[in-house]
């Protein structure tokens, strides 16, 4: 890590101690990341309020406390951290509810260890993390809406479509700016315009709409 670079502070919430310790070990070994607390569901909010992390990795299903309830509490904070849901199942029916509730994505618990650090960095940078294994379940979460959503996508300019595809790819504004050779401020303006035209509240919702409308596989412009 470069001297003076900010360390990404992470809280891991899971009902299984083995999972918590595994994530802690892997992430603490990653450059520029520190797990500042781990907890079960019942102690999650105490840990988040005490540590004020940048990123929370939150189990979506816990026996003592519903992960979705914890997500709602975190999102209600004045300055909430970024939250990604942890799940064992790539078709977990709670995933779409969590994403609509403000989660910035989700991570499968069997994700390759070497990928975890980069996923956390993506989250901390404002990017979206969506497991490709569950893309089918997510794309078809709201059947019957493709045509309406495709019409919204067609409101976007060609440049805005390019930016939306990169948002769906998990890139932050800074990464998008470097990719399309624009200033970060200009990209921020594009993102704001995209969210407004698509009538969504955040990047994850925009990414899901782009998937369902077919933009990510080149079908958006072909729909009636």
C-alpha atoms as one frame of an Amber mdcrd trajectory, in Angstrom:
protein
   0.000   0.000   0.000   1.224   3.467  -0.851   2.422   5.534   2.063  -0.388
   7.659   3.474  -3.131   5.731   1.626  -6.340   5.306   3.589  -7.046   1.852
   4.990 -10.496   0.442   4.180 -12.186  -0.467   7.471 -14.433  -3.526   7.337
 -16.927  -5.143   9.711 -17.908  -8.767   9.033 -21.293  -9.944  10.335 -22.091
 -13.654  10.167 -23.679 -16.173  12.523 -20.840 -18.671  12.000 -17.571 -17.995
  13.829 -15.635 -19.989  11.245 -16.898 -17.769   8.425 -16.090 -14.622  10.389
 -12.576 -15.752  11.190 -11.976 -16.886   7.607 -13.016 -13.558   6.122 -11.014
 -11.707   8.759  -7.872 -13.689   8.005  -8.197 -13.281   4.237  -9.036  -9.577
   4.266  -6.421  -8.609   6.841  -3.842 -10.161   4.545  -5.041  -7.963   1.649
  -3.265  -4.690   0.977  -5.011  -1.627   2.389  -7.835  -3.458   4.182  -8.417
  -3.962   7.902 -11.223  -5.944   9.532 -11.951  -3.782  12.562 -14.676  -6.023
  14.034 -16.580  -9.245  13.492 -19.863 -10.174  15.110 -23.008 -12.233  14.982
 -26.294 -10.660  14.012 -27.310  -9.639  17.498 -24.210  -7.510  18.010 -24.016
  -6.159  14.464 -25.367  -2.660  15.045 -23.225  -2.165  18.153 -20.137  -3.058
  16.098 -21.110  -0.818  13.180 -21.918   2.174  15.381 -18.749   1.729  17.424
 -16.307   1.173  14.560 -17.873   3.339  11.823 -16.498   1.101   9.050 -16.305
   1.891   5.363 -17.722  -1.486   4.337 -19.947  -4.035   6.080 -20.135  -7.622
   4.864 -23.477  -8.838   6.197 -24.854 -12.367   6.253 -28.243 -12.353   4.560
 -29.614 -15.221   6.695 -28.915 -15.507  10.413 -30.863 -17.444  13.053 -30.864
 -14.732  15.714 -31.396 -11.578  13.632 -32.673 -11.177  10.066 -29.894  -9.815
   7.856 -32.419  -7.706   5.962 -33.492  -6.070   9.238 -29.869  -5.247  10.035
 -29.483  -3.798   6.532 -32.459  -1.514   7.118 -30.968  -0.290  10.407 -27.602
   0.386   8.798 -29.164   2.228   5.866 -31.113   4.409   8.319 -27.872   5.742
   9.838 -26.934   9.358   9.123 -23.808   8.322   7.197 -24.189   4.600   6.527
 -21.293   2.426   5.390 -21.463   0.463   2.174 -23.128  -2.909   2.728 -22.685
  -6.096   0.716 -24.653  -9.194   1.599 -22.999 -12.540   2.224 -24.846 -15.639
   1.088 -24.200 -19.333   0.564 -26.778 -19.656  -2.185 -26.476 -18.046  -5.611
 -30.264 -18.133  -5.983 -31.172 -16.810  -2.535 -34.615 -15.217  -2.846 -33.606
 -12.503  -0.378 -30.900 -11.128  -2.664 -33.155  -8.935  -4.803 -34.927  -7.604
  -1.686 -31.547  -6.686  -0.212 -30.405  -4.940  -3.380 -33.620  -2.945  -3.546
 -33.129  -2.103   0.131 -29.818  -0.392  -0.494 -27.204  -3.150  -0.449 -24.350
  -2.414  -2.857 -24.176  -6.021  -3.987 -23.552  -9.458  -2.606 -20.706 -11.885
  -2.214 -20.996 -15.657  -2.234 -19.283 -17.251   0.745 -17.425 -19.623  -1.574
 -15.854 -16.742  -3.507 -12.187 -17.383  -4.244 -10.070 -15.882  -1.408  -7.867
 -13.906  -3.783 -10.954 -12.105  -5.128 -12.270 -10.870  -1.777  -9.844  -7.994
  -1.383 -10.669  -6.572  -4.798 -14.400  -6.922  -4.148 -14.051  -4.917  -0.942
 -11.990  -2.258  -2.746 -14.702  -2.040  -5.418 -17.358  -1.544  -2.749 -15.331
   1.085  -0.915 -14.802   2.981  -4.187 -18.541   3.153  -4.823 -18.724   0.256
  -7.242 -21.254  -2.542  -7.542 -20.516  -6.179  -6.679 -22.851  -8.734  -8.244
 -21.882 -12.379  -8.461 -22.132 -13.633 -12.044 -23.364 -16.982 -10.696 -26.648
 -15.391  -9.635 -27.178 -13.113 -12.627 -29.960 -15.296 -14.021 -31.993 -15.089
 -10.808 -31.498 -11.332 -10.621 -32.310 -10.621 -14.250 -35.586 -12.517 -13.977
 -36.546 -11.193 -10.547 -39.327  -9.021 -12.000 -40.766 -10.762 -15.054 -42.884
  -8.774 -17.475 -41.071  -5.459 -17.035 -38.434  -5.764 -19.750 -40.220  -3.672
 -22.398 -40.882  -0.737 -20.063 -37.342  -0.836 -18.775 -35.931  -1.063 -22.295
 -37.854   2.098 -23.177 -36.192   3.895 -20.268 -32.795   2.667 -21.423 -33.498
   4.100 -24.876 -33.803   7.547 -23.271 -30.085   7.424 -22.562 -27.527   8.970
 -24.880 -24.889   6.664 -26.364 -22.334   7.985 -23.845 -24.744   7.397 -20.957
 -25.276   3.834 -22.145 -21.528   3.309 -22.159 -21.331   4.620 -18.602 -24.265
   2.444 -17.486 -22.570  -0.687 -18.812 -19.468   0.207 -16.800 -21.586   0.877
 -13.696 -23.075  -2.594 -14.096 -19.542  -3.933 -14.377 -18.840  -2.676 -10.856
 -16.613   0.268 -11.763 -16.428   3.367  -9.590 -16.710   6.875 -11.049 -12.925
   7.218 -11.032 -12.491   3.906 -12.872 -15.156   4.857 -15.410 -13.496   8.242
 -15.976 -10.193   6.534 -16.738 -11.860   4.014 -19.042 -13.795   6.515 -21.163
 -11.267   9.366 -20.911 -13.535  11.838 -19.134 -13.127  13.815 -15.924 -14.538
  12.363 -12.718 -16.894  15.342 -12.507 -18.281  14.668 -15.965 -18.809  11.003
 -15.111 -20.617  12.031 -11.936 -22.936  14.203 -14.035 -23.570  11.289 -16.404
 -24.382   8.982 -13.476 -26.862  11.497 -12.066 -28.534  11.812 -15.473 -28.698
   8.023 -15.835 -30.331   7.533 -12.438 -32.875  10.223 -13.236 -33.801   8.872
 -16.664 -34.044   5.299 -15.385 -36.045   6.419 -12.313 -33.850   4.506  -9.899
 -32.259   5.574  -6.635 -28.809   4.048  -6.917 -26.143   2.311  -8.953 -27.212
  -1.224  -8.052 -30.772  -0.577  -9.179 -29.447   0.936 -12.414 -27.278  -2.127
 -13.005 -30.203  -4.492 -12.417 -32.428  -2.528 -14.792 -29.713  -2.591 -17.452
 -29.469  -6.362 -17.102 -33.218  -6.920 -17.326 -33.569  -4.545 -20.266 -30.943
  -6.480 -22.218 -28.395  -3.672 -22.450 -25.586  -5.848 -21.163 -26.013  -8.426
 -23.895 -26.715  -5.961 -26.680 -30.459  -6.501 -26.816 -31.734  -3.195 -25.398
 -31.829  -1.372 -28.711 -33.594  -4.242 -30.470 -36.657  -4.329 -28.267 -39.939
  -2.904 -29.559
